[in-house]
């Protein structure tokens, strides 16, 4: 999620590759179906990048003008348990990295140059920053500046090497639709953090993926005032289909004063999921939604701690978190019917919670209509990917019936007049962050 007005995103047409043959997703508002970027099995080209391996990227001469690296990172969906990822409750989620991507190029420069570009390199936003961090927040590229500011303040090693080796250019691109509920804003901050780690050859143990994920959450929550949890920050970096445990993280204390997320991979047993995603084309700001719900939740949680009868939100979020641990058992035995039932329960509880918190329409009329349509088309369950109001929904179907559901939901979206909607079949990305460097 991205706070409204902070960034100017590329249009869908700028971020999509040309159509390709094969089992392609659909996008509305164009002549016929077109390929949506980042979906494997659709005939599209994907970069063959090696996974970043901490401790194996050390090299000298970083600031000498001959070193350049490319990074890619996947988006995420929350299958079950959200929003109990340290936002409203500190319980658990089952989340997955999916093959829709953002990326960055990092290279030497005079000073600091931050850019938002299209996949083909067309510059959409650019800022050249003078002097040393911290840099002021001015709306444009604040996620990138927040990542620079936070890591610079945290890392003595970065401060030393910045002075020794000079500046850099970080150019980020994304094929994740803006405000789609797929964790797209976090990807830009994560790419910046990982790019700084690579470029300045920072100690990969002191600046490990857990630290970068936690730092990304602080960038959004503390630097930019965006209400958010932890799933969006861990899953893109580490990849896979995972069970995440957030116990002890409700109050979002400073780094080192609360546990890291416990990250348990499930894709050894269930390497992929039979899912279909629908991006409605309607923007939403999940920070606005969570800002309302988290404040109310913390008030009721404090009452509960003081001995009051368990309040509504505390009870609901315990049940939401329970869908994750039950779903873990169902996924391990590949009980798709039970996973679908739990998705429906998760969505019902969140919709009820949103209405209780005074959010008009709960999860959103359009989202709820698409979810109902997915079930009518044979989906085993469907729910929000993010915070509701716009964004995306996704549905679980039986393996082998994904394309049928894509076509059915494409027709439904068209009938609802969602001309900017996109419908596609995602796959689990089991790698997470990838870094390809050249020196």
GROMACS .gro file of C-alpha atoms in nm:
model
  439
    1UNK     CA    1   0.000   0.000   0.000
    2UNK     CA    2   0.106   0.354  -0.075
    3UNK     CA    3  -0.023   0.661   0.100
    4UNK     CA    4  -0.241   0.863  -0.134
    5UNK     CA    5  -0.063   1.134  -0.327
    6UNK     CA    6   0.286   1.025  -0.237
    7UNK     CA    7   0.386   0.868  -0.565
    8UNK     CA    8   0.306   0.894  -0.931
    9UNK     CA    9   0.294   0.541  -1.065
   10UNK     CA   10   0.338   0.432  -1.423
   11UNK     CA   11   0.024   0.356  -1.615
   12UNK     CA   12  -0.057  -0.013  -1.667
   13UNK     CA   13   0.037   0.017  -2.031
   14UNK     CA   14   0.384   0.143  -1.944
   15UNK     CA   15   0.453  -0.147  -1.712
   16UNK     CA   16   0.323  -0.435  -1.925
   17UNK     CA   17   0.535  -0.635  -2.164
   18UNK     CA   18   0.394  -0.712  -2.511
   19UNK     CA   19   0.140  -0.993  -2.549
   20UNK     CA   20   0.274  -1.343  -2.580
   21UNK     CA   21   0.130  -1.677  -2.679
   22UNK     CA   22   0.021  -1.932  -2.425
   23UNK     CA   23  -0.205  -1.939  -2.123
   24UNK     CA   24  -0.229  -1.565  -2.069
   25UNK     CA   25  -0.413  -1.359  -1.810
   26UNK     CA   26  -0.661  -1.097  -1.914
   27UNK     CA   27  -0.654  -0.720  -1.875
   28UNK     CA   28  -0.962  -0.512  -1.953
   29UNK     CA   29  -0.968  -0.183  -2.138
   30UNK     CA   30  -0.762  -0.302  -2.434
   31UNK     CA   31  -0.839  -0.472  -2.764
   32UNK     CA   32  -0.866  -0.834  -2.656
   33UNK     CA   33  -0.669  -1.006  -2.380
   34UNK     CA   34  -0.310  -0.898  -2.320
   35UNK     CA   35  -0.034  -1.053  -2.118
   36UNK     CA   36   0.005  -0.939  -1.761
   37UNK     CA   37   0.370  -0.914  -1.658
   38UNK     CA   38   0.523  -1.152  -1.415
   39UNK     CA   39   0.309  -1.464  -1.452
   40UNK     CA   40   0.494  -1.786  -1.522
   41UNK     CA   41   0.343  -2.036  -1.763
   42UNK     CA   42   0.213  -1.753  -1.979
   43UNK     CA   43   0.481  -1.742  -2.245
   44UNK     CA   44   0.645  -1.429  -2.104
   45UNK     CA   45   1.014  -1.374  -2.053
   46UNK     CA   46   1.156  -1.367  -1.700
   47UNK     CA   47   1.505  -1.260  -1.602
   48UNK     CA   48   1.733  -1.554  -1.516
   49UNK     CA   49   1.880  -1.391  -1.208
   50UNK     CA   50   2.081  -1.570  -0.943
   51UNK     CA   51   1.951  -1.551  -0.589
   52UNK     CA   52   2.142  -1.320  -0.358
   53UNK     CA   53   2.355  -1.529  -0.124
   54UNK     CA   54   2.470  -1.340   0.186
   55UNK     CA   55   2.847  -1.340   0.215
   56UNK     CA   56   2.912  -1.417  -0.151
   57UNK     CA   57   2.876  -1.070  -0.295
   58UNK     CA   58   3.183  -0.910  -0.140
   59UNK     CA   59   3.406  -0.728  -0.383
   60UNK     CA   60   3.627  -0.423  -0.396
   61UNK     CA   61   3.612  -0.101  -0.592
   62UNK     CA   62   3.240  -0.047  -0.548
   63UNK     CA   63   3.259   0.327  -0.591
   64UNK     CA   64   3.486   0.317  -0.893
   65UNK     CA   65   3.217   0.340  -1.158
   66UNK     CA   66   3.247  -0.014  -1.296
   67UNK     CA   67   2.996  -0.194  -1.073
   68UNK     CA   68   2.625  -0.229  -1.145
   69UNK     CA   69   2.365  -0.465  -1.008
   70UNK     CA   70   2.008  -0.560  -1.088
   71UNK     CA   71   1.761  -0.670  -0.823
   72UNK     CA   72   1.415  -0.823  -0.853
   73UNK     CA   73   1.169  -0.898  -0.577
   74UNK     CA   74   0.822  -1.061  -0.583
   75UNK     CA   75   0.489  -0.928  -0.462
   76UNK     CA   76   0.294  -1.113  -0.194
   77UNK     CA   77  -0.056  -1.233  -0.112
   78UNK     CA   78  -0.192  -1.316   0.232
   79UNK     CA   79  -0.377  -1.645   0.200
   80UNK     CA   80  -0.504  -1.669   0.558
   81UNK     CA   81  -0.483  -1.486   0.889
   82UNK     CA   82  -0.452  -1.125   0.776
   83UNK     CA   83  -0.456  -0.860   0.913
   84UNK     CA   84  -0.316  -1.024   1.229
   85UNK     CA   85   0.046  -0.958   1.118
   86UNK     CA   86   0.117  -0.713   1.398
   87UNK     CA   87  -0.146  -0.461   1.283
   88UNK     CA   88  -0.476  -0.574   1.436
   89UNK     CA   89  -0.344  -0.852   1.659
   90UNK     CA   90  -0.011  -1.036   1.665
   91UNK     CA   91  -0.115  -1.384   1.560
   92UNK     CA   92  -0.021  -1.558   1.233
   93UNK     CA   93  -0.068  -1.552   0.858
   94UNK     CA   94  -0.013  -1.789   0.572
   95UNK     CA   95   0.136  -1.578   0.297
   96UNK     CA   96   0.305  -1.640  -0.036
   97UNK     CA   97   0.542  -1.458  -0.267
   98UNK     CA   98   0.399  -1.454  -0.620
   99UNK     CA   99   0.553  -1.408  -0.962
  100UNK     CA  100   0.461  -1.045  -1.016
  101UNK     CA  101   0.770  -0.833  -0.965
  102UNK     CA  102   0.939  -0.506  -0.890
  103UNK     CA  103   1.305  -0.443  -0.957
  104UNK     CA  104   1.592  -0.199  -0.940
  105UNK     CA  105   1.921  -0.106  -1.100
  106UNK     CA  106   2.193   0.022  -0.868
  107UNK     CA  107   2.514   0.181  -0.996
  108UNK     CA  108   2.772   0.449  -0.907
  109UNK     CA  109   2.677   0.816  -0.947
  110UNK     CA  110   2.780   1.163  -0.841
  111UNK     CA  111   2.574   1.228  -0.533
  112UNK     CA  112   2.252   1.035  -0.480
  113UNK     CA  113   2.008   0.986  -0.767
  114UNK     CA  114   1.670   0.820  -0.701
  115UNK     CA  115   1.440   0.729  -0.988
  116UNK     CA  116   1.110   0.559  -1.059
  117UNK     CA  117   1.125   0.414  -1.410
  118UNK     CA  118   0.927   0.185  -1.636
  119UNK     CA  119   1.052  -0.165  -1.703
  120UNK     CA  120   1.206  -0.033  -2.026
  121UNK     CA  121   1.388   0.249  -1.845
  122UNK     CA  122   1.166   0.551  -1.914
  123UNK     CA  123   1.203   0.790  -1.622
  124UNK     CA  124   0.876   0.874  -1.443
  125UNK     CA  125   1.020   1.046  -1.135
  126UNK     CA  126   1.376   1.157  -1.058
  127UNK     CA  127   1.541   1.332  -0.765
  128UNK     CA  128   1.907   1.421  -0.725
  129UNK     CA  129   1.994   1.465  -0.358
  130UNK     CA  130   2.287   1.667  -0.228
  131UNK     CA  131   2.487   1.606   0.086
  132UNK     CA  132   2.444   1.325   0.337
  133UNK     CA  133   2.123   1.173   0.476
  134UNK     CA  134   1.873   1.233   0.623
  135UNK     CA  135   1.691   1.367   0.319
  136UNK     CA  136   1.359   1.555   0.352
  137UNK     CA  137   1.029   1.393   0.260
  138UNK     CA  138   0.854   1.584  -0.016
  139UNK     CA  139   0.602   1.333  -0.152
  140UNK     CA  140   0.789   1.201  -0.453
  141UNK     CA  141   1.007   0.892  -0.395
  142UNK     CA  142   0.961   0.911  -0.018
  143UNK     CA  143   0.974   0.532   0.018
  144UNK     CA  144   1.321   0.528  -0.135
  145UNK     CA  145   1.438   0.823   0.073
  146UNK     CA  146   1.292   0.667   0.386
  147UNK     CA  147   1.492   0.349   0.324
  148UNK     CA  148   1.812   0.548   0.270
  149UNK     CA  149   1.755   0.757   0.582
  150UNK     CA  150   1.670   0.461   0.803
  151UNK     CA  151   1.961   0.240   0.700
  152UNK     CA  152   2.208   0.529   0.715
  153UNK     CA  153   2.102   0.607   1.073
  154UNK     CA  154   2.115   0.238   1.171
  155UNK     CA  155   2.444   0.126   1.019
  156UNK     CA  156   2.785   0.272   1.117
  157UNK     CA  157   2.935   0.060   0.839
  158UNK     CA  158   2.715   0.227   0.580
  159UNK     CA  159   2.808   0.573   0.708
  160UNK     CA  160   3.180   0.493   0.679
  161UNK     CA  161   3.156   0.342   0.333
  162UNK     CA  162   2.931   0.615   0.203
  163UNK     CA  163   3.206   0.865   0.281
  164UNK     CA  164   3.477   0.639   0.135
  165UNK     CA  165   3.303   0.527  -0.183
  166UNK     CA  166   3.074   0.807  -0.289
  167UNK     CA  167   2.719   0.817  -0.418
  168UNK     CA  168   2.492   0.594  -0.622
  169UNK     CA  169   2.190   0.582  -0.850
  170UNK     CA  170   1.893   0.365  -0.757
  171UNK     CA  171   1.629   0.328  -1.029
  172UNK     CA  172   1.324   0.122  -0.934
  173UNK     CA  173   1.046  -0.019  -1.153
  174UNK     CA  174   0.736  -0.216  -1.071
  175UNK     CA  175   0.477  -0.425  -1.249
  176UNK     CA  176   0.263  -0.446  -0.933
  177UNK     CA  177  -0.050  -0.234  -0.987
  178UNK     CA  178  -0.058   0.073  -0.764
  179UNK     CA  179  -0.263   0.032  -0.446
  180UNK     CA  180  -0.359  -0.320  -0.549
  181UNK     CA  181  -0.328  -0.482  -0.206
  182UNK     CA  182  -0.026  -0.689  -0.318
  183UNK     CA  183   0.232  -0.515  -0.098
  184UNK     CA  184   0.368  -0.302  -0.381
  185UNK     CA  185   0.488  -0.003  -0.180
  186UNK     CA  186   0.703  -0.217   0.048
  187UNK     CA  187   0.884  -0.360  -0.254
  188UNK     CA  188   1.029  -0.019  -0.339
  189UNK     CA  189   1.168   0.029   0.012
  190UNK     CA  190   1.300  -0.329   0.022
  191UNK     CA  191   1.477  -0.287  -0.312
  192UNK     CA  192   1.643   0.029  -0.185
  193UNK     CA  193   1.759  -0.138   0.137
  194UNK     CA  194   1.891  -0.443  -0.046
  195UNK     CA  195   2.054  -0.225  -0.311
  196UNK     CA  196   2.239  -0.024  -0.047
  197UNK     CA  197   2.355  -0.345   0.121
  198UNK     CA  198   2.493  -0.477  -0.207
  199UNK     CA  199   2.645  -0.154  -0.338
  200UNK     CA  200   2.829  -0.065  -0.019
  201UNK     CA  201   2.925  -0.428   0.050
  202UNK     CA  202   2.768  -0.427   0.397
  203UNK     CA  203   2.814  -0.716   0.638
  204UNK     CA  204   2.538  -0.965   0.540
  205UNK     CA  205   2.511  -1.095   0.896
  206UNK     CA  206   2.456  -0.754   1.053
  207UNK     CA  207   2.231  -0.653   0.762
  208UNK     CA  208   2.051  -0.985   0.712
  209UNK     CA  209   1.707  -1.032   0.555
  210UNK     CA  210   1.530  -1.026   0.891
  211UNK     CA  211   1.690  -0.692   0.975
  212UNK     CA  212   1.602  -0.549   0.633
  213UNK     CA  213   1.241  -0.667   0.666
  214UNK     CA  214   1.208  -0.510   1.010
  215UNK     CA  215   1.373  -0.192   0.888
  216UNK     CA  216   1.131  -0.169   0.596
  217UNK     CA  217   0.840  -0.180   0.839
  218UNK     CA  218   0.998   0.106   1.037
  219UNK     CA  219   1.053   0.303   0.716
  220UNK     CA  220   0.681   0.294   0.643
  221UNK     CA  221   0.548   0.317   0.998
  222UNK     CA  222   0.796   0.553   1.163
  223UNK     CA  223   0.945   0.752   0.878
  224UNK     CA  224   0.630   0.796   0.668
  225UNK     CA  225   0.347   0.740   0.915
  226UNK     CA  226   0.185   0.451   0.726
  227UNK     CA  227  -0.004   0.202   0.944
  228UNK     CA  228   0.125  -0.142   0.852
  229UNK     CA  229   0.234  -0.482   0.979
  230UNK     CA  230   0.510  -0.724   0.884
  231UNK     CA  231   0.397  -0.973   0.619
  232UNK     CA  232   0.459  -0.735   0.328
  233UNK     CA  233   0.817  -0.682   0.444
  234UNK     CA  234   0.927  -1.042   0.510
  235UNK     CA  235   0.764  -1.244   0.234
  236UNK     CA  236   0.909  -1.064  -0.071
  237UNK     CA  237   1.262  -1.091   0.067
  238UNK     CA  238   1.250  -1.456   0.172
  239UNK     CA  239   0.997  -1.597  -0.075
  240UNK     CA  240   0.793  -1.915  -0.076
  241UNK     CA  241   0.462  -2.026   0.074
  242UNK     CA  242   0.503  -1.966   0.446
  243UNK     CA  243   0.348  -1.968   0.791
  244UNK     CA  244   0.446  -1.651   0.977
  245UNK     CA  245   0.415  -1.615   1.355
  246UNK     CA  246   0.397  -1.257   1.485
  247UNK     CA  247   0.371  -1.313   1.860
  248UNK     CA  248   0.520  -1.025   2.058
  249UNK     CA  249   0.497  -0.774   1.773
  250UNK     CA  250   0.167  -0.597   1.837
  251UNK     CA  251   0.320  -0.279   1.975
  252UNK     CA  252   0.583  -0.249   1.700
  253UNK     CA  253   0.870  -0.159   1.930
  254UNK     CA  254   1.213  -0.044   1.809
  255UNK     CA  255   1.436  -0.291   1.631
  256UNK     CA  256   1.588  -0.532   1.883
  257UNK     CA  257   1.318  -0.478   2.146
  258UNK     CA  258   1.073  -0.736   2.010
  259UNK     CA  259   1.111  -1.076   1.839
  260UNK     CA  260   1.170  -1.121   1.471
  261UNK     CA  261   0.888  -1.291   1.282
  262UNK     CA  262   0.911  -1.670   1.286
  263UNK     CA  263   0.922  -1.775   0.919
  264UNK     CA  264   0.825  -2.135   0.843
  265UNK     CA  265   0.837  -2.257   0.484
  266UNK     CA  266   0.547  -2.475   0.365
  267UNK     CA  267   0.632  -2.494  -0.007
  268UNK     CA  268   0.840  -2.806   0.049
  269UNK     CA  269   0.506  -2.986   0.083
  270UNK     CA  270   0.287  -2.751  -0.121
  271UNK     CA  271   0.504  -2.587  -0.388
  272UNK     CA  272   0.223  -2.396  -0.560
  273UNK     CA  273  -0.137  -2.287  -0.511
  274UNK     CA  274  -0.431  -2.305  -0.757
  275UNK     CA  275  -0.517  -1.935  -0.732
  276UNK     CA  276  -0.664  -1.663  -0.952
  277UNK     CA  277  -0.617  -1.292  -0.871
  278UNK     CA  278  -0.847  -1.008  -0.974
  279UNK     CA  279  -0.714  -0.653  -0.949
  280UNK     CA  280  -1.021  -0.434  -0.961
  281UNK     CA  281  -0.844  -0.131  -1.106
  282UNK     CA  282  -0.979   0.073  -0.814
  283UNK     CA  283  -0.713   0.237  -0.599
  284UNK     CA  284  -0.723   0.210  -0.222
  285UNK     CA  285  -0.492   0.318   0.057
  286UNK     CA  286  -0.456   0.034   0.304
  287UNK     CA  287  -0.281   0.267   0.547
  288UNK     CA  288  -0.606   0.464   0.578
  289UNK     CA  289  -0.803   0.145   0.648
  290UNK     CA  290  -0.555   0.009   0.902
  291UNK     CA  291  -0.518   0.350   1.065
  292UNK     CA  292  -0.883   0.329   1.170
  293UNK     CA  293  -0.887  -0.039   1.267
  294UNK     CA  294  -0.553  -0.054   1.451
  295UNK     CA  295  -0.639   0.241   1.673
  296UNK     CA  296  -0.969   0.080   1.771
  297UNK     CA  297  -0.806  -0.260   1.819
  298UNK     CA  298  -0.533  -0.125   2.049
  299UNK     CA  299  -0.795   0.047   2.266
  300UNK     CA  300  -0.994  -0.273   2.305
  301UNK     CA  301  -0.681  -0.482   2.358
  302UNK     CA  302  -0.570  -0.250   2.639
  303UNK     CA  303  -0.913  -0.288   2.804
  304UNK     CA  304  -0.879  -0.666   2.778
  305UNK     CA  305  -0.534  -0.659   2.939
  306UNK     CA  306  -0.681  -0.458   3.227
  307UNK     CA  307  -0.928  -0.738   3.291
  308UNK     CA  308  -1.232  -0.637   3.090
  309UNK     CA  309  -1.446  -0.898   2.921
  310UNK     CA  310  -1.294  -0.991   2.586
  311UNK     CA  311  -1.396  -0.711   2.345
  312UNK     CA  312  -1.531  -0.766   1.996
  313UNK     CA  313  -1.215  -0.688   1.798
  314UNK     CA  314  -0.987  -0.894   2.021
  315UNK     CA  315  -1.219  -1.192   1.983
  316UNK     CA  316  -1.255  -1.150   1.607
  317UNK     CA  317  -0.881  -1.118   1.548
  318UNK     CA  318  -0.808  -1.429   1.754
  319UNK     CA  319  -1.044  -1.616   1.522
  320UNK     CA  320  -0.883  -1.456   1.216
  321UNK     CA  321  -0.541  -1.567   1.337
  322UNK     CA  322  -0.683  -1.913   1.397
  323UNK     CA  323  -0.758  -1.952   1.027
  324UNK     CA  324  -0.381  -1.949   0.967
  325UNK     CA  325  -0.282  -2.234   1.198
  326UNK     CA  326  -0.577  -2.441   1.083
  327UNK     CA  327  -0.493  -2.358   0.724
  328UNK     CA  328  -0.137  -2.475   0.773
  329UNK     CA  329  -0.264  -2.821   0.862
  330UNK     CA  330  -0.498  -2.822   0.562
  331UNK     CA  331  -0.224  -2.712   0.321
  332UNK     CA  332   0.016  -2.980   0.442
  333UNK     CA  333  -0.241  -3.248   0.358
  334UNK     CA  334  -0.351  -3.056   0.042
  335UNK     CA  335  -0.709  -3.030   0.159
  336UNK     CA  336  -0.813  -2.755  -0.081
  337UNK     CA  337  -1.177  -2.763   0.029
  338UNK     CA  338  -1.081  -2.683   0.388
  339UNK     CA  339  -0.839  -2.409   0.278
  340UNK     CA  340  -1.121  -2.253   0.076
  341UNK     CA  341  -1.359  -2.272   0.370
  342UNK     CA  342  -1.104  -2.098   0.593
  343UNK     CA  343  -1.052  -1.826   0.331
  344UNK     CA  344  -1.426  -1.760   0.334
  345UNK     CA  345  -1.427  -1.747   0.715
  346UNK     CA  346  -1.128  -1.509   0.718
  347UNK     CA  347  -1.303  -1.276   0.474
  348UNK     CA  348  -1.634  -1.285   0.661
  349UNK     CA  349  -1.463  -1.192   0.988
  350UNK     CA  350  -1.263  -0.909   0.833
  351UNK     CA  351  -1.568  -0.769   0.655
  352UNK     CA  352  -1.757  -0.779   0.986
  353UNK     CA  353  -1.466  -0.608   1.164
  354UNK     CA  354  -1.444  -0.331   0.904
  355UNK     CA  355  -1.815  -0.257   0.933
  356UNK     CA  356  -1.783  -0.252   1.313
  357UNK     CA  357  -1.503   0.006   1.280
  358UNK     CA  358  -1.729   0.230   1.073
  359UNK     CA  359  -1.570   0.171   0.732
  360UNK     CA  360  -1.845   0.214   0.470
  361UNK     CA  361  -1.927  -0.106   0.287
  362UNK     CA  362  -1.692  -0.320   0.493
  363UNK     CA  363  -1.447  -0.488   0.257
  364UNK     CA  364  -1.600  -0.295  -0.033
  365UNK     CA  365  -1.904  -0.359  -0.249
  366UNK     CA  366  -1.701  -0.436  -0.561
  367UNK     CA  367  -1.473  -0.676  -0.375
  368UNK     CA  368  -1.764  -0.858  -0.217
  369UNK     CA  369  -1.942  -0.892  -0.552
  370UNK     CA  370  -1.629  -1.040  -0.712
  371UNK     CA  371  -1.584  -1.281  -0.422
  372UNK     CA  372  -1.945  -1.397  -0.452
  373UNK     CA  373  -1.904  -1.437  -0.828
  374UNK     CA  374  -1.588  -1.644  -0.783
  375UNK     CA  375  -1.771  -1.886  -0.555
  376UNK     CA  376  -2.061  -1.908  -0.800
  377UNK     CA  377  -1.807  -1.995  -1.071
  378UNK     CA  378  -1.682  -2.288  -0.864
  379UNK     CA  379  -1.408  -2.137  -0.648
  380UNK     CA  380  -1.356  -2.314  -0.316
  381UNK     CA  381  -1.306  -1.982  -0.139
  382UNK     CA  382  -1.214  -1.620  -0.204
  383UNK     CA  383  -1.103  -1.317  -0.005
  384UNK     CA  384  -0.917  -0.988  -0.010
  385UNK     CA  385  -0.544  -0.980  -0.076
  386UNK     CA  386  -0.508  -0.654   0.114
  387UNK     CA  387  -0.711  -0.407   0.317
  388UNK     CA  388  -1.022  -0.365   0.105
  389UNK     CA  389  -1.210  -0.074  -0.046
  390UNK     CA  390  -1.042  -0.134  -0.383
  391UNK     CA  391  -0.730  -0.334  -0.445
  392UNK     CA  392  -0.751  -0.702  -0.529
  393UNK     CA  393  -0.930  -1.023  -0.441
  394UNK     CA  394  -0.817  -1.376  -0.508
  395UNK     CA  395  -0.987  -1.711  -0.530
  396UNK     CA  396  -0.881  -2.069  -0.468
  397UNK     CA  397  -0.999  -2.329  -0.717
  398UNK     CA  398  -0.932  -2.696  -0.775
  399UNK     CA  399  -0.598  -2.769  -0.944
  400UNK     CA  400  -0.639  -2.768  -1.322
  401UNK     CA  401  -0.938  -2.532  -1.324
  402UNK     CA  402  -0.746  -2.206  -1.298
  403UNK     CA  403  -0.788  -2.096  -1.660
  404UNK     CA  404  -1.161  -2.162  -1.649
  405UNK     CA  405  -1.188  -1.936  -1.345
  406UNK     CA  406  -0.970  -1.668  -1.509
  407UNK     CA  407  -1.206  -1.656  -1.806
  408UNK     CA  408  -1.516  -1.652  -1.587
  409UNK     CA  409  -1.393  -1.371  -1.364
  410UNK     CA  410  -1.277  -1.175  -1.667
  411UNK     CA  411  -1.634  -1.181  -1.796
  412UNK     CA  412  -1.772  -1.085  -1.455
  413UNK     CA  413  -1.534  -0.788  -1.424
  414UNK     CA  414  -1.627  -0.671  -1.773
  415UNK     CA  415  -1.995  -0.698  -1.686
  416UNK     CA  416  -1.936  -0.485  -1.376
  417UNK     CA  417  -1.777  -0.212  -1.588
  418UNK     CA  418  -1.430  -0.256  -1.435
  419UNK     CA  419  -1.244  -0.143  -1.746
  420UNK     CA  420  -0.904  -0.132  -1.571
  421UNK     CA  421  -0.940  -0.471  -1.405
  422UNK     CA  422  -0.683  -0.746  -1.453
  423UNK     CA  423  -0.736  -1.116  -1.398
  424UNK     CA  424  -0.451  -1.365  -1.386
  425UNK     CA  425  -0.325  -1.691  -1.245
  426UNK     CA  426  -0.022  -1.634  -1.017
  427UNK     CA  427   0.238  -1.888  -0.908
  428UNK     CA  428   0.437  -1.909  -0.587
  429UNK     CA  429   0.783  -1.755  -0.614
  430UNK     CA  430   1.009  -1.977  -0.403
  431UNK     CA  431   1.320  -1.758  -0.424
  432UNK     CA  432   1.238  -1.410  -0.301
  433UNK     CA  433   1.499  -1.140  -0.354
  434UNK     CA  434   1.733  -1.196  -0.648
  435UNK     CA  435   2.051  -0.999  -0.710
  436UNK     CA  436   2.261  -1.007  -1.025
  437UNK     CA  437   2.584  -0.810  -0.997
  438UNK     CA  438   2.860  -0.724  -1.239
  439UNK     CA  439   3.194  -0.570  -1.154
   0.00000   0.00000   0.00000
